[in-house]
Amino acid sequence: MNDRPRTRFVADVHLLPEVEAVPEVNATFHHFLDDCLTQSVDQLYILGDLFEMWVGDDIGLQDYAQSIAKFRALTQSGIEVNLIEGNRDFLMRHDFYHATGITRLTPPYRLNLNGEQWLLLHGDELCTSDHGYQRMRRILRHPWVMGAFLRLPAQTRQRIGRKMRDQSQKFGGRKAQNITDVNDSALQALMQAYPDTQRILHGHTHRPGVYGKRWVLGDWRPQAWWVEVTPMGAQWHYWRGNH
């Protein structure tokens, strides 16, 4: 047991398929996972959008084979890896979790770290000013819709996934920041529901920083962001360039 336990948090890595070659962002993340081993990290929490697109375990376990193997090595070494699904990868099922040894968490997830109460979530559920996004989120996450989608042929799922990803990138960039960022009323409602919370940690908005009790993780382009917590406190870390 590590006498100075380390807990790390990441979000919005957006790993890309490794079918032909390992993309740069994947290589950087693999280096980060190796660093978790050498630095004796005890727990790793991934707060959504680990993958750029996940349209079924049958496809994902092949497209991200090297990342899956890295996770398996991590969990078999004794490191606890926990994951909250994001808006890009909420279709992971039993085969993914079995292959990696990762534990699925349901948000908002309460975590006690060194006597502090943390609340973990992906963050998109707080962006309630974006009414169109929230409507689509409810539709896509309906059990019937998810079940029907996963029964489609693999090529059909891949084609739909790429189209939805492209549309999200195209139209998301046109929306004003006050629409796509966290809604104050939604945040206040969350804090009232969990009044003992001392820190809220999430990703999704790609706007890293500390906003009162709310800590926002950055995405992994062009640099890698994570928060590390030890008995000495919580610190931000990031890498730039190749590793």
CSV table of C-alpha atoms in Angstrom, one decimal:
chain,number,residue,atom,x,y,z
A,1,MET,CA,0.0,0.0,0.0
A,2,ASN,CA,1.3,3.4,-0.9
A,3,ASP,CA,1.9,5.4,2.3
A,4,ARG,CA,1.2,8.6,0.3
A,5,PRO,CA,-1.8,7.7,-1.8
A,6,ARG,CA,-2.1,9.4,-5.2
A,7,THR,CA,-5.4,9.9,-7.0
A,8,ARG,CA,-5.5,11.3,-10.5
A,9,PHE,CA,-8.4,12.7,-12.5
A,10,VAL,CA,-8.7,13.2,-16.3
A,11,ALA,CA,-11.4,14.0,-18.8
A,12,ASP,CA,-11.9,14.6,-22.5
A,13,VAL,CA,-8.9,12.7,-23.8
A,14,HIS,CA,-10.8,11.9,-27.0
A,15,LEU,CA,-8.7,8.9,-28.0
A,16,LEU,CA,-8.7,8.1,-31.8
A,17,PRO,CA,-8.9,4.7,-33.5
A,18,GLU,CA,-5.6,2.9,-33.7
A,19,VAL,CA,-6.4,0.7,-36.7
A,20,GLU,CA,-3.4,1.8,-38.8
A,21,ALA,CA,-1.2,3.7,-36.4
A,22,VAL,CA,-1.3,5.1,-32.9
A,23,PRO,CA,-2.4,8.8,-33.0
A,24,GLU,CA,-0.3,11.4,-31.1
A,25,VAL,CA,-3.0,11.9,-28.5
A,26,ASN,CA,-3.2,8.2,-27.8
A,27,ALA,CA,0.6,8.0,-27.5
A,28,THR,CA,0.6,10.8,-25.0
A,29,PHE,CA,-2.2,9.2,-23.0
A,30,HIS,CA,-0.4,5.8,-23.0
A,31,HIS,CA,2.7,7.6,-21.6
A,32,PHE,CA,0.4,9.1,-18.9
A,33,LEU,CA,-0.8,5.6,-18.0
A,34,ASP,CA,2.8,4.3,-17.8
A,35,ASP,CA,3.5,7.3,-15.6
A,36,CYS,CA,0.6,6.2,-13.3
A,37,LEU,CA,2.5,2.9,-12.8
A,38,THR,CA,5.9,4.4,-12.2
A,39,GLN,CA,4.5,7.1,-9.8
A,40,SER,CA,2.5,4.5,-7.8
A,41,VAL,CA,-0.9,6.0,-8.4
A,42,ASP,CA,-3.6,4.3,-6.4
A,43,GLN,CA,-6.7,5.5,-8.2
A,44,LEU,CA,-7.4,7.0,-11.7
A,45,TYR,CA,-10.8,8.6,-12.4
A,46,ILE,CA,-11.8,9.3,-16.0
A,47,LEU,CA,-14.7,11.8,-16.2
A,48,GLY,CA,-16.1,11.2,-19.6
A,49,ASP,CA,-15.2,11.3,-23.3
A,50,LEU,CA,-12.2,9.0,-23.0
A,51,PHE,CA,-12.9,8.1,-26.6
A,52,GLU,CA,-13.7,10.3,-29.5
A,53,MET,CA,-16.4,7.9,-30.6
A,54,TRP,CA,-17.7,4.6,-29.2
A,55,VAL,CA,-20.4,2.9,-31.2
A,56,GLY,CA,-20.3,-0.6,-29.7
A,57,ASP,CA,-17.9,-2.9,-27.9
A,58,ASP,CA,-17.4,-5.1,-30.9
A,59,ILE,CA,-15.9,-2.1,-32.8
A,60,GLY,CA,-14.3,-0.3,-30.0
A,61,LEU,CA,-12.3,-3.2,-28.6
A,62,GLN,CA,-10.6,-3.5,-32.1
A,63,ASP,CA,-10.2,0.2,-32.9
A,64,TYR,CA,-8.6,1.0,-29.6
A,65,ALA,CA,-6.8,-2.3,-29.0
A,66,GLN,CA,-3.6,-0.8,-27.6
A,67,SER,CA,-5.4,1.5,-25.2
A,68,ILE,CA,-7.5,-1.5,-24.0
A,69,ALA,CA,-4.3,-3.4,-23.3
A,70,LYS,CA,-2.8,-0.5,-21.5
A,71,PHE,CA,-5.8,-0.3,-19.2
A,72,ARG,CA,-5.8,-4.0,-18.6
A,73,ALA,CA,-2.1,-3.8,-17.5
A,74,LEU,CA,-2.9,-0.9,-15.2
A,75,THR,CA,-5.8,-2.6,-13.4
A,76,GLN,CA,-4.0,-5.9,-13.2
A,77,SER,CA,-1.2,-4.1,-11.4
A,78,GLY,CA,-3.6,-3.1,-8.7
A,79,ILE,CA,-4.4,0.4,-9.7
A,80,GLU,CA,-8.1,1.2,-9.4
A,81,VAL,CA,-9.5,2.8,-12.6
A,82,ASN,CA,-13.0,4.3,-12.5
A,83,LEU,CA,-14.9,5.9,-15.3
A,84,ILE,CA,-17.9,8.2,-15.8
A,85,GLU,CA,-19.2,7.9,-19.4
A,86,GLY,CA,-19.4,11.1,-21.5
A,87,ASN,CA,-21.4,12.3,-24.4
A,88,ARG,CA,-19.1,10.6,-26.9
A,89,ASP,CA,-18.7,7.2,-25.2
A,90,PHE,CA,-21.9,6.3,-23.3
A,91,LEU,CA,-22.4,3.1,-25.3
A,92,MET,CA,-19.7,1.1,-23.6
A,93,ARG,CA,-21.0,-2.2,-22.2
A,94,HIS,CA,-20.0,-5.3,-20.4
A,95,ASP,CA,-17.3,-6.4,-22.8
A,96,PHE,CA,-15.4,-3.1,-22.5
A,97,TYR,CA,-15.4,-3.1,-18.7
A,98,HIS,CA,-14.5,-6.8,-18.6
A,99,ALA,CA,-11.6,-6.4,-21.1
A,100,THR,CA,-10.1,-3.4,-19.2
A,101,GLY,CA,-11.0,-4.1,-15.6
A,102,ILE,CA,-12.4,-0.5,-15.3
A,103,THR,CA,-15.2,0.2,-12.9
A,104,ARG,CA,-18.2,2.2,-14.2
A,105,LEU,CA,-19.5,5.0,-12.0
A,106,THR,CA,-22.9,6.6,-12.1
A,107,PRO,CA,-22.8,10.5,-11.9
A,108,PRO,CA,-22.9,12.6,-9.9
A,109,TYR,CA,-20.5,10.4,-7.9
A,110,ARG,CA,-19.6,11.3,-4.4
A,111,LEU,CA,-16.0,10.8,-3.3
A,112,ASN,CA,-14.3,11.4,0.0
A,113,LEU,CA,-10.6,12.3,-0.5
A,114,ASN,CA,-8.5,13.2,2.6
A,115,GLY,CA,-11.6,14.3,4.5
A,116,GLU,CA,-13.0,16.5,1.6
A,117,GLN,CA,-16.2,15.7,-0.2
A,118,TRP,CA,-15.8,15.7,-4.0
A,119,LEU,CA,-18.6,15.4,-6.5
A,120,LEU,CA,-17.6,14.0,-9.9
A,121,LEU,CA,-19.5,14.2,-13.2
A,122,HIS,CA,-18.8,14.6,-16.9
A,123,GLY,CA,-20.4,18.1,-17.0
A,124,ASP,CA,-22.7,18.1,-20.0
A,125,GLU,CA,-25.7,17.6,-17.7
A,126,LEU,CA,-25.0,21.1,-16.3
A,127,CYS,CA,-25.1,22.8,-19.7
A,128,THR,CA,-28.8,23.3,-19.6
A,129,SER,CA,-28.9,26.5,-21.6
A,130,ASP,CA,-28.2,24.5,-24.7
A,131,HIS,CA,-31.7,23.2,-25.1
A,132,GLY,CA,-31.2,21.5,-28.4
A,133,TYR,CA,-28.2,19.5,-27.0
A,134,GLN,CA,-30.1,18.5,-23.9
A,135,ARG,CA,-33.1,17.3,-25.9
A,136,MET,CA,-30.9,15.2,-28.1
A,137,ARG,CA,-29.1,13.9,-25.0
A,138,ARG,CA,-32.3,12.6,-23.6
A,139,ILE,CA,-33.3,10.9,-26.8
A,140,LEU,CA,-29.9,9.2,-27.5
A,141,ARG,CA,-29.7,7.9,-23.9
A,142,HIS,CA,-33.1,6.4,-23.8
A,143,PRO,CA,-32.7,2.6,-23.3
A,144,TRP,CA,-34.8,1.8,-26.3
A,145,VAL,CA,-32.8,4.0,-28.6
A,146,MET,CA,-29.4,2.7,-27.3
A,147,GLY,CA,-30.6,-0.9,-27.6
A,148,ALA,CA,-31.9,-0.4,-31.2
A,149,PHE,CA,-28.7,1.4,-32.2
A,150,LEU,CA,-26.4,-1.3,-30.9
A,151,ARG,CA,-28.3,-3.9,-32.9
A,152,LEU,CA,-27.5,-2.2,-36.2
A,153,PRO,CA,-24.8,-3.6,-38.4
A,154,ALA,CA,-21.3,-2.4,-37.5
A,155,GLN,CA,-20.8,-0.3,-40.7
A,156,THR,CA,-24.1,1.4,-40.2
A,157,ARG,CA,-23.2,2.3,-36.6
A,158,GLN,CA,-19.8,3.6,-37.7
A,159,ARG,CA,-21.3,5.8,-40.4
A,160,ILE,CA,-23.9,7.2,-38.1
A,161,GLY,CA,-21.3,7.9,-35.4
A,162,ARG,CA,-19.0,9.7,-37.8
A,163,LYS,CA,-21.9,11.8,-39.1
A,164,MET,CA,-23.0,12.8,-35.6
A,165,ARG,CA,-19.5,13.6,-34.6
A,166,ASP,CA,-19.0,15.9,-37.6
A,167,GLN,CA,-22.3,17.7,-37.0
A,168,SER,CA,-21.4,18.2,-33.3
A,169,GLN,CA,-18.0,19.8,-34.3
A,170,LYS,CA,-19.6,21.9,-37.0
A,171,PHE,CA,-22.5,23.3,-35.1
A,172,GLY,CA,-21.0,23.3,-31.6
A,173,GLY,CA,-18.4,25.8,-32.6
A,174,ARG,CA,-21.1,28.3,-33.7
A,175,LYS,CA,-22.9,28.5,-30.4
A,176,ALA,CA,-22.1,31.3,-27.9
A,177,GLN,CA,-20.1,30.4,-24.9
A,178,ASN,CA,-22.9,31.3,-22.5
A,179,ILE,CA,-25.0,28.6,-24.2
A,180,THR,CA,-22.4,25.8,-24.2
A,181,ASP,CA,-21.0,26.5,-20.7
A,182,VAL,CA,-22.4,25.4,-17.3
A,183,ASN,CA,-25.7,27.0,-16.4
A,184,ASP,CA,-25.6,28.8,-13.0
A,185,SER,CA,-29.1,27.6,-12.0
A,186,ALA,CA,-28.2,24.0,-12.8
A,187,LEU,CA,-25.0,24.3,-10.8
A,188,GLN,CA,-26.9,25.8,-7.8
A,189,ALA,CA,-29.4,23.0,-7.9
A,190,LEU,CA,-26.6,20.4,-7.9
A,191,MET,CA,-25.0,22.1,-4.9
A,192,GLN,CA,-28.3,22.3,-3.0
A,193,ALA,CA,-28.8,18.6,-3.7
A,194,TYR,CA,-25.3,17.8,-2.2
A,195,PRO,CA,-24.8,20.5,0.4
A,196,ASP,CA,-21.7,18.9,1.9
A,197,THR,CA,-19.8,19.1,-1.3
A,198,GLN,CA,-16.5,21.0,-1.1
A,199,ARG,CA,-15.3,20.5,-4.7
A,200,ILE,CA,-17.1,19.7,-7.9
A,201,LEU,CA,-14.9,18.3,-10.7
A,202,HIS,CA,-15.9,17.8,-14.3
A,203,GLY,CA,-14.9,18.1,-17.9
A,204,HIS,CA,-16.9,18.5,-21.1
A,205,THR,CA,-16.7,22.3,-21.6
A,206,HIS,CA,-12.9,22.3,-22.5
A,207,ARG,CA,-12.5,25.4,-20.4
A,208,PRO,CA,-10.0,24.3,-17.7
A,209,GLY,CA,-9.8,26.3,-14.5
A,210,VAL,CA,-11.0,26.8,-11.0
A,211,TYR,CA,-14.4,28.5,-10.7
A,212,GLY,CA,-15.1,28.7,-7.0
A,213,LYS,CA,-15.8,25.2,-5.8
A,214,ARG,CA,-16.0,24.0,-9.4
A,215,TRP,CA,-12.9,22.6,-11.0
A,216,VAL,CA,-12.9,22.0,-14.7
A,217,LEU,CA,-10.5,19.6,-16.4
A,218,GLY,CA,-9.2,20.5,-19.9
A,219,ASP,CA,-9.2,18.4,-23.0
A,220,TRP,CA,-6.1,16.7,-24.3
A,221,ARG,CA,-5.5,18.9,-27.3
A,222,PRO,CA,-2.9,20.5,-27.6
A,223,GLN,CA,-1.8,19.5,-24.1
A,224,ALA,CA,-2.6,16.9,-21.5
A,225,TRP,CA,-4.4,18.0,-18.3
A,226,TRP,CA,-5.0,16.2,-15.1
A,227,VAL,CA,-5.5,16.9,-11.4
A,228,GLU,CA,-3.6,14.9,-8.8
A,229,VAL,CA,-4.7,14.6,-5.2
A,230,THR,CA,-2.4,13.5,-2.3
A,231,PRO,CA,-2.6,14.0,1.4
A,232,MET,CA,-0.7,17.3,0.7
A,233,GLY,CA,-3.6,18.6,-1.3
A,234,ALA,CA,-4.8,18.9,-5.0
A,235,GLN,CA,-2.6,20.1,-7.8
A,236,TRP,CA,-3.0,20.8,-11.5
A,237,HIS,CA,-0.6,19.1,-14.0
A,238,TYR,CA,-0.1,19.3,-17.7
A,239,TRP,CA,2.2,18.1,-20.4
A,240,ARG,CA,3.1,20.0,-23.6
A,241,GLY,CA,4.5,18.4,-26.8
A,242,ASN,CA,5.6,14.8,-27.5
A,243,HIS,CA,6.5,12.4,-24.8
